[in-house]
PDB file of C-alpha atoms in Angstrom:
ATOM      1  CA  MET A 772      35.960-146.334  48.114  1.00  0.00           C
ATOM      2  CA  GLN A 773      37.658-145.029  51.241  1.00  0.00           C
ATOM      3  CA  GLU A 774      35.873-142.277  53.183  1.00  0.00           C
ATOM      4  CA  GLU A 775      37.725-138.965  53.210  1.00  0.00           C
ATOM      5  CA  LYS A 776      39.225-137.958  56.565  1.00  0.00           C
ATOM      6  CA  LYS A 777      37.357-134.922  57.875  1.00  0.00           C
ATOM      7  CA  TYR A 778      39.274-134.208  61.091  1.00  0.00           C
ATOM      8  CA  ILE A 779      42.736-132.697  60.725  1.00  0.00           C
ATOM      9  CA  GLU A 780      45.654-132.585  63.152  1.00  0.00           C
ATOM     10  CA  CYS A 781      46.865-129.359  64.776  1.00  0.00           C
ATOM     11  CA  ASP A 782      49.873-128.894  62.471  1.00  0.00           C
ATOM     12  CA  LYS A 783      47.632-129.129  59.396  1.00  0.00           C
ATOM     13  CA  ALA A 784      45.107-126.766  61.051  1.00  0.00           C
ATOM     14  CA  GLU A 785      47.854-124.190  61.653  1.00  0.00           C
ATOM     15  CA  CYS A 786      48.941-124.472  58.018  1.00  0.00           C
ATOM     16  CA  CYS A 787      45.321-124.014  56.856  1.00  0.00           C
ATOM     17  CA  CYS A 788      44.996-121.037  59.196  1.00  0.00           C
ATOM     18  CA  ASP A 789      48.108-119.423  57.724  1.00  0.00           C
ATOM     19  CA  LYS A 790      46.894-120.055  54.177  1.00  0.00           C
ATOM     20  CA  GLY A 791      43.488-118.651  55.088  1.00  0.00           C
ATOM     21  CA  GLN A 792      45.050-115.411  56.303  1.00  0.00           C
ATOM     22  CA  TYR A 793      46.445-114.888  52.790  1.00  0.00           C
ATOM     23  CA  ASN A 794      43.343-116.177  50.976  1.00  0.00           C
ATOM     24  CA  GLU A 795      45.250-119.236  49.747  1.00  0.00           C
ATOM     25  CA  ALA A 796      43.123-121.933  51.440  1.00  0.00           C
ATOM     26  CA  ASP A 797      40.604-123.795  49.315  1.00  0.00           C
ATOM     27  CA  LYS A 798      37.025-124.544  50.434  1.00  0.00           C
ATOM     28  CA  GLU A 799      37.882-127.993  51.799  1.00  0.00           C
ATOM     29  CA  GLU A 800      40.761-126.618  53.877  1.00  0.00           C
ATOM     30  CA  LYS A 801      38.558-123.848  55.245  1.00  0.00           C
ATOM     31  CA  MET A 802      35.859-126.343  56.249  1.00  0.00           C
ATOM     32  CA  GLN A 803      38.400-128.661  57.883  1.00  0.00           C
ATOM     33  CA  LEU A 804      39.884-125.728  59.761  1.00  0.00           C
ATOM     34  CA  LEU A 805      36.489-124.557  61.028  1.00  0.00           C
ATOM     35  CA  MET A 806      35.654-128.057  62.249  1.00  0.00           C
ATOM     36  CA  HIS A 807      39.034-128.325  63.969  1.00  0.00           C
ATOM     37  CA  LEU A 808      38.737-124.887  65.592  1.00  0.00           C
ATOM     38  CA  ALA A 809      35.349-125.847  67.012  1.00  0.00           C
ATOM     39  CA  GLU A 810      37.061-128.525  69.100  1.00  0.00           C
ATOM     40  CA  CYS A 811      40.623-127.317  69.685  1.00  0.00           C
ATOM     41  CA  PRO A 812      41.226-124.386  72.068  1.00  0.00           C
ATOM     42  CA  ARG A 813      44.961-124.260  71.309  1.00  0.00           C
ATOM     43  CA  CYS A 814      44.368-123.816  67.589  1.00  0.00           C
ATOM     44  CA  ARG A 815      41.583-121.285  68.227  1.00  0.00           C
ATOM     45  CA  GLU A 816      44.133-119.203  70.156  1.00  0.00           C
ATOM     46  CA  TYR A 817      46.653-119.628  67.324  1.00  0.00           C
ATOM     47  CA  SER A 818      44.044-118.468  64.819  1.00  0.00           C
ATOM     48  CA  GLU A 819      43.092-115.447  66.952  1.00  0.00           C
ATOM     49  CA  ARG A 820      46.755-114.413  67.366  1.00  0.00           C
ATOM     50  CA  ASN A 821      47.299-114.877  63.636  1.00  0.00           C
ATOM     51  CA  THR A 822      44.293-112.670  62.855  1.00  0.00           C
ATOM     52  CA  ARG A 823      45.492-109.955  65.264  1.00  0.00           C
ATOM     53  CA  LEU A 824      48.966-110.020  63.701  1.00  0.00           C
ATOM     54  CA  THR A 825      47.545-109.732  60.185  1.00  0.00           C
ATOM     55  CA  LYS A 826      45.401-106.748  61.209  1.00  0.00           C
ATOM     56  CA  LEU A 827      48.390-105.024  62.859  1.00  0.00           C
ATOM     57  CA  ILE A 828      50.508-105.502  59.745  1.00  0.00           C
ATOM     58  CA  GLU A 829      47.735-104.132  57.527  1.00  0.00           C
ATOM     59  CA  LYS A 830      47.254-101.180  59.881  1.00  0.00           C
ATOM     60  CA  ALA A 831      50.995-100.419  59.815  1.00  0.00           C
ATOM     61  CA  LYS A 832      50.852-100.146  56.001  1.00  0.00           C
ATOM     62  CA  LEU A 833      54.247-101.792  55.651  1.00  0.00           C
ATOM     63  CA  GLU A 834      55.873-101.784  52.252  1.00  0.00           C
ATOM     64  CA  CYS A 835      58.399-104.237  50.887  1.00  0.00           C
ATOM     65  CA  CYS A 836      61.738-103.148  49.550  1.00  0.00           C
ATOM     66  CA  SER A 837      62.313-103.450  45.836  1.00  0.00           C
ATOM     67  CA  THR A 838      64.867-105.927  44.521  1.00  0.00           C
ATOM     68  CA  GLU A 839      67.263-103.041  43.898  1.00  0.00           C
ATOM     69  CA  GLU A 840      66.862-101.752  47.470  1.00  0.00           C
ATOM     70  CA  LYS A 841      67.460-105.240  48.869  1.00  0.00           C
ATOM     71  CA  GLU A 842      70.621-105.582  46.796  1.00  0.00           C
ATOM     72  CA  CYS A 843      71.832-102.193  48.019  1.00  0.00           C
ATOM     73  CA  TRP A 844      71.230-103.225  51.654  1.00  0.00           C
ATOM     74  CA  ARG A 845      72.989-106.552  51.070  1.00  0.00           C
ATOM     75  CA  LYS A 846      76.066-104.815  49.641  1.00  0.00           C
ATOM     76  CA  ALA A 847      76.152-102.284  52.476  1.00  0.00           C
ATOM     77  CA  ILE A 848      75.994-105.058  55.072  1.00  0.00           C
ATOM     78  CA  GLU A 849      78.746-107.004  53.334  1.00  0.00           C
ATOM     79  CA  GLU A 850      80.962-103.888  53.289  1.00  0.00           C
ATOM     80  CA  GLU A 851      80.356-103.285  56.997  1.00  0.00           C
ATOM     81  CA  LEU A 852      81.216-106.901  57.766  1.00  0.00           C
ATOM     82  CA  LYS A 853      84.426-106.651  55.749  1.00  0.00           C
ATOM     83  CA  LYS A 854      85.384-103.469  57.624  1.00  0.00           C
ATOM     84  CA  SER A 855      84.726-104.993  61.036  1.00  0.00           C
ATOM     85  CA  HIS A 856      86.669-108.170  60.153  1.00  0.00           C
ATOM     86  CA  SER A 857      89.672-106.185  58.881  1.00  0.00           C
ATOM     87  CA  GLU A 858      89.648-104.001  62.030  1.00  0.00           C
ATOM     88  CA  GLU A 859      89.517-107.086  64.258  1.00  0.00           C
ATOM     89  CA  SER A 860      92.524-108.650  62.534  1.00  0.00           C
ATOM     90  CA  LYS A 861      94.745-105.575  63.169  1.00  0.00           C
TER      91      LYS A 861
END
């Protein structure tokens, strides 16, 4: 039986970090990330920046647009683009 690889590469660590920010990382991913962060200063910085960004977003209390609002914005943008294209062709 092959021994499971414990050390992960930086790209995998960044993915685990992102998943961890949204509570989507499983226990194995969290452990691998912690072991990687203990040895990789670049990924530690990435993780710290990611944590700061998450806290700022939570503090801002941002809300997502509903599907209806998004559709309204999309239509308004399309209309503006049509207007600007028709004015340019004159």
